[in-house]
């Protein structure tokens, strides 16, 4: 087969030769030109954008002036390049609670001496607002916090005010689920504070009851809860909750101090009224509601199991049907 192919190739070459005049010149191959940078042209320095004022539907960015730049071009999310003469830009018409990627470059006015700069590293800016639950300006501007469920973006607002972090870390802090009761739901869409980091979603099983607890095994961290007892009326339990259940199921939050338990029943007409509408709802309860019913935080805790807060079915309350989903987020104790 290989030999046949070679003979056919030779025949084809002979035919091609017979179709040309011996007088026709054979064109020489055209070499690919080599592009050599002009040593007389200097690239402009790359601007360094800085985030300015941020609102629900717009934000402002500025940058230091670049020597020999005639103007600047910026992009948002890599699209729609926009030229500006000055060293700032206000981007409008945006969506509240949404992240945007901003980049800018310096533009030369004399191409014989200077070339445009590269685009800057992208600056991520998130517009304010966009949350469907609660007043974030208030609940994230307290003076002290014990976070239990809180996303990584929101906790940046309170890092210097965290007394003890109770968020699950699979080492000394856990979310336990009673066997064969709740299963994991799907945390789709924005969380309570309008971020995309997810939340805790639980789906009712077929046992006829359910329970889950946020367990803290660090006794020294739990000891710090005792400071709530100094002024319980100034401390609050904050909860973001979302459910679309149409039955009369009561969402029950249980606090414990290691010995006493106190339940908070969330339902229409319950201890704290709660309307299920498939949207995030905010619940804030002063901690003296619990201390007056018997919760007494104290020091001297060992490193044994201790559910700082639990989600349970309360006695004498309707039980949800299997498959009922309830979502929790933004759970923390905080002092206003």
PDB file of C-alpha atoms in Angstrom, residues 196-306:
ATOM      1  CA  UNK A 196     -23.755  33.523  47.305  1.00  0.00           C
ATOM      2  CA  UNK A 197     -21.863  31.566  49.973  1.00  0.00           C
ATOM      3  CA  UNK A 198     -24.815  29.331  50.812  1.00  0.00           C
ATOM      4  CA  UNK A 199     -26.709  28.620  54.025  1.00  0.00           C
ATOM      5  CA  UNK A 200     -27.975  25.697  56.121  1.00  0.00           C
ATOM      6  CA  UNK A 201     -30.813  23.828  54.422  1.00  0.00           C
ATOM      7  CA  UNK A 202     -32.635  20.977  56.188  1.00  0.00           C
ATOM      8  CA  UNK A 203     -35.294  18.643  54.835  1.00  0.00           C
ATOM      9  CA  UNK A 204     -37.716  16.767  57.093  1.00  0.00           C
ATOM     10  CA  UNK A 205     -37.401  12.984  56.999  1.00  0.00           C
ATOM     11  CA  UNK A 206     -40.063  10.348  57.615  1.00  0.00           C
ATOM     12  CA  UNK A 207     -39.413   9.699  61.316  1.00  0.00           C
ATOM     13  CA  UNK A 208     -42.208  11.964  62.488  1.00  0.00           C
ATOM     14  CA  UNK A 209     -39.747  14.164  64.391  1.00  0.00           C
ATOM     15  CA  UNK A 210     -36.425  15.826  63.687  1.00  0.00           C
ATOM     16  CA  UNK A 211     -33.557  17.567  65.376  1.00  0.00           C
ATOM     17  CA  UNK A 212     -30.203  19.170  64.627  1.00  0.00           C
ATOM     18  CA  UNK A 213     -27.755  20.901  66.918  1.00  0.00           C
ATOM     19  CA  UNK A 214     -24.803  23.251  66.656  1.00  0.00           C
ATOM     20  CA  UNK A 215     -22.370  21.595  69.040  1.00  0.00           C
ATOM     21  CA  UNK A 216     -19.384  23.391  70.553  1.00  0.00           C
ATOM     22  CA  UNK A 217     -16.909  21.116  72.342  1.00  0.00           C
ATOM     23  CA  UNK A 218     -14.539  23.912  73.352  1.00  0.00           C
ATOM     24  CA  UNK A 219     -15.349  24.592  77.001  1.00  0.00           C
ATOM     25  CA  UNK A 220     -13.210  27.733  77.157  1.00  0.00           C
ATOM     26  CA  UNK A 221     -15.115  29.226  74.215  1.00  0.00           C
ATOM     27  CA  UNK A 222     -18.467  28.355  75.808  1.00  0.00           C
ATOM     28  CA  UNK A 223     -17.324  30.014  79.045  1.00  0.00           C
ATOM     29  CA  UNK A 224     -17.403  33.337  77.215  1.00  0.00           C
ATOM     30  CA  UNK A 225     -21.182  33.108  76.899  1.00  0.00           C
ATOM     31  CA  UNK A 226     -21.306  34.030  80.587  1.00  0.00           C
ATOM     32  CA  UNK A 227     -20.823  37.680  79.689  1.00  0.00           C
ATOM     33  CA  UNK A 228     -24.336  37.662  78.223  1.00  0.00           C
ATOM     34  CA  UNK A 229     -25.611  37.281  81.786  1.00  0.00           C
ATOM     35  CA  UNK A 230     -24.256  40.748  82.687  1.00  0.00           C
ATOM     36  CA  UNK A 231     -26.881  42.467  80.508  1.00  0.00           C
ATOM     37  CA  UNK A 232     -29.109  39.889  78.730  1.00  0.00           C
ATOM     38  CA  UNK A 233     -31.580  42.554  77.574  1.00  0.00           C
ATOM     39  CA  UNK A 234     -28.781  44.139  75.513  1.00  0.00           C
ATOM     40  CA  UNK A 235     -27.927  40.863  73.759  1.00  0.00           C
ATOM     41  CA  UNK A 236     -30.025  39.320  70.968  1.00  0.00           C
ATOM     42  CA  UNK A 237     -30.410  36.014  69.207  1.00  0.00           C
ATOM     43  CA  UNK A 238     -30.498  36.762  65.476  1.00  0.00           C
ATOM     44  CA  UNK A 239     -31.886  34.196  63.016  1.00  0.00           C
ATOM     45  CA  UNK A 240     -32.539  34.296  59.279  1.00  0.00           C
ATOM     46  CA  UNK A 241     -35.158  31.713  58.293  1.00  0.00           C
ATOM     47  CA  UNK A 242     -36.809  30.819  54.999  1.00  0.00           C
ATOM     48  CA  UNK A 243     -39.527  28.236  54.437  1.00  0.00           C
ATOM     49  CA  UNK A 244     -42.383  27.782  52.020  1.00  0.00           C
ATOM     50  CA  UNK A 245     -44.221  25.137  54.053  1.00  0.00           C
ATOM     51  CA  UNK A 246     -47.969  25.614  53.857  1.00  0.00           C
ATOM     52  CA  UNK A 247     -48.877  23.560  56.920  1.00  0.00           C
ATOM     53  CA  UNK A 248     -48.922  24.701  60.539  1.00  0.00           C
ATOM     54  CA  UNK A 249     -45.503  23.243  61.304  1.00  0.00           C
ATOM     55  CA  UNK A 250     -43.717  25.100  64.091  1.00  0.00           C
ATOM     56  CA  UNK A 251     -40.059  25.908  63.584  1.00  0.00           C
ATOM     57  CA  UNK A 252     -38.581  25.563  67.062  1.00  0.00           C
ATOM     58  CA  UNK A 253     -35.242  26.967  68.206  1.00  0.00           C
ATOM     59  CA  UNK A 254     -33.877  25.500  71.435  1.00  0.00           C
ATOM     60  CA  UNK A 255     -31.214  27.152  73.555  1.00  0.00           C
ATOM     61  CA  UNK A 256     -29.437  25.274  76.321  1.00  0.00           C
ATOM     62  CA  UNK A 257     -26.875  26.131  78.972  1.00  0.00           C
ATOM     63  CA  UNK A 258     -25.850  22.529  79.472  1.00  0.00           C
ATOM     64  CA  UNK A 259     -28.656  21.778  81.906  1.00  0.00           C
ATOM     65  CA  UNK A 260     -31.757  23.880  81.229  1.00  0.00           C
ATOM     66  CA  UNK A 261     -33.491  24.049  77.825  1.00  0.00           C
ATOM     67  CA  UNK A 262     -35.692  26.893  76.593  1.00  0.00           C
ATOM     68  CA  UNK A 263     -37.644  26.700  73.319  1.00  0.00           C
ATOM     69  CA  UNK A 264     -38.538  29.516  70.955  1.00  0.00           C
ATOM     70  CA  UNK A 265     -41.537  28.509  68.804  1.00  0.00           C
ATOM     71  CA  UNK A 266     -41.701  30.229  65.422  1.00  0.00           C
ATOM     72  CA  UNK A 267     -45.109  30.008  63.796  1.00  0.00           C
ATOM     73  CA  UNK A 268     -48.074  32.195  63.018  1.00  0.00           C
ATOM     74  CA  UNK A 269     -49.491  33.113  66.404  1.00  0.00           C
ATOM     75  CA  UNK A 270     -46.490  31.574  68.221  1.00  0.00           C
ATOM     76  CA  UNK A 271     -44.016  33.106  70.640  1.00  0.00           C
ATOM     77  CA  UNK A 272     -42.576  35.122  67.786  1.00  0.00           C
ATOM     78  CA  UNK A 273     -44.817  35.458  64.773  1.00  0.00           C
ATOM     79  CA  UNK A 274     -43.349  33.933  61.628  1.00  0.00           C
ATOM     80  CA  UNK A 275     -44.918  33.924  58.173  1.00  0.00           C
ATOM     81  CA  UNK A 276     -43.829  31.249  55.704  1.00  0.00           C
ATOM     82  CA  UNK A 277     -43.675  32.800  52.248  1.00  0.00           C
ATOM     83  CA  UNK A 278     -40.541  31.345  50.670  1.00  0.00           C
ATOM     84  CA  UNK A 279     -38.554  34.521  51.413  1.00  0.00           C
ATOM     85  CA  UNK A 280     -35.913  35.195  54.028  1.00  0.00           C
ATOM     86  CA  UNK A 281     -37.396  36.443  57.274  1.00  0.00           C
ATOM     87  CA  UNK A 282     -35.549  37.992  60.199  1.00  0.00           C
ATOM     88  CA  UNK A 283     -36.116  36.987  63.812  1.00  0.00           C
ATOM     89  CA  UNK A 284     -34.459  38.910  66.653  1.00  0.00           C
ATOM     90  CA  UNK A 285     -35.121  37.908  70.236  1.00  0.00           C
ATOM     91  CA  UNK A 286     -33.633  39.621  73.301  1.00  0.00           C
ATOM     92  CA  UNK A 287     -31.639  37.125  75.329  1.00  0.00           C
ATOM     93  CA  UNK A 288     -33.544  37.957  78.516  1.00  0.00           C
ATOM     94  CA  UNK A 289     -36.425  36.036  76.926  1.00  0.00           C
ATOM     95  CA  UNK A 290     -34.303  32.937  77.531  1.00  0.00           C
ATOM     96  CA  UNK A 291     -32.578  33.908  80.771  1.00  0.00           C
ATOM     97  CA  UNK A 292     -35.896  34.697  82.432  1.00  0.00           C
ATOM     98  CA  UNK A 293     -37.059  31.197  81.507  1.00  0.00           C
ATOM     99  CA  UNK A 294     -34.043  29.508  83.077  1.00  0.00           C
ATOM    100  CA  UNK A 295     -31.009  29.788  80.794  1.00  0.00           C
ATOM    101  CA  UNK A 296     -27.928  30.588  82.885  1.00  0.00           C
ATOM    102  CA  UNK A 297     -24.627  30.782  81.054  1.00  0.00           C
ATOM    103  CA  UNK A 298     -21.639  30.267  83.355  1.00  0.00           C
ATOM    104  CA  UNK A 299     -17.924  29.588  83.343  1.00  0.00           C
ATOM    105  CA  UNK A 300     -16.201  26.336  84.180  1.00  0.00           C
ATOM    106  CA  UNK A 301     -17.461  24.325  81.212  1.00  0.00           C
ATOM    107  CA  UNK A 302     -15.465  21.253  80.244  1.00  0.00           C
ATOM    108  CA  UNK A 303     -14.803  20.145  76.673  1.00  0.00           C
ATOM    109  CA  UNK A 304     -17.753  17.756  76.470  1.00  0.00           C
ATOM    110  CA  UNK A 305     -20.678  18.000  74.053  1.00  0.00           C
ATOM    111  CA  UNK A 306     -22.752  21.133  74.319  1.00  0.00           C
TER     112      UNK A 306
END
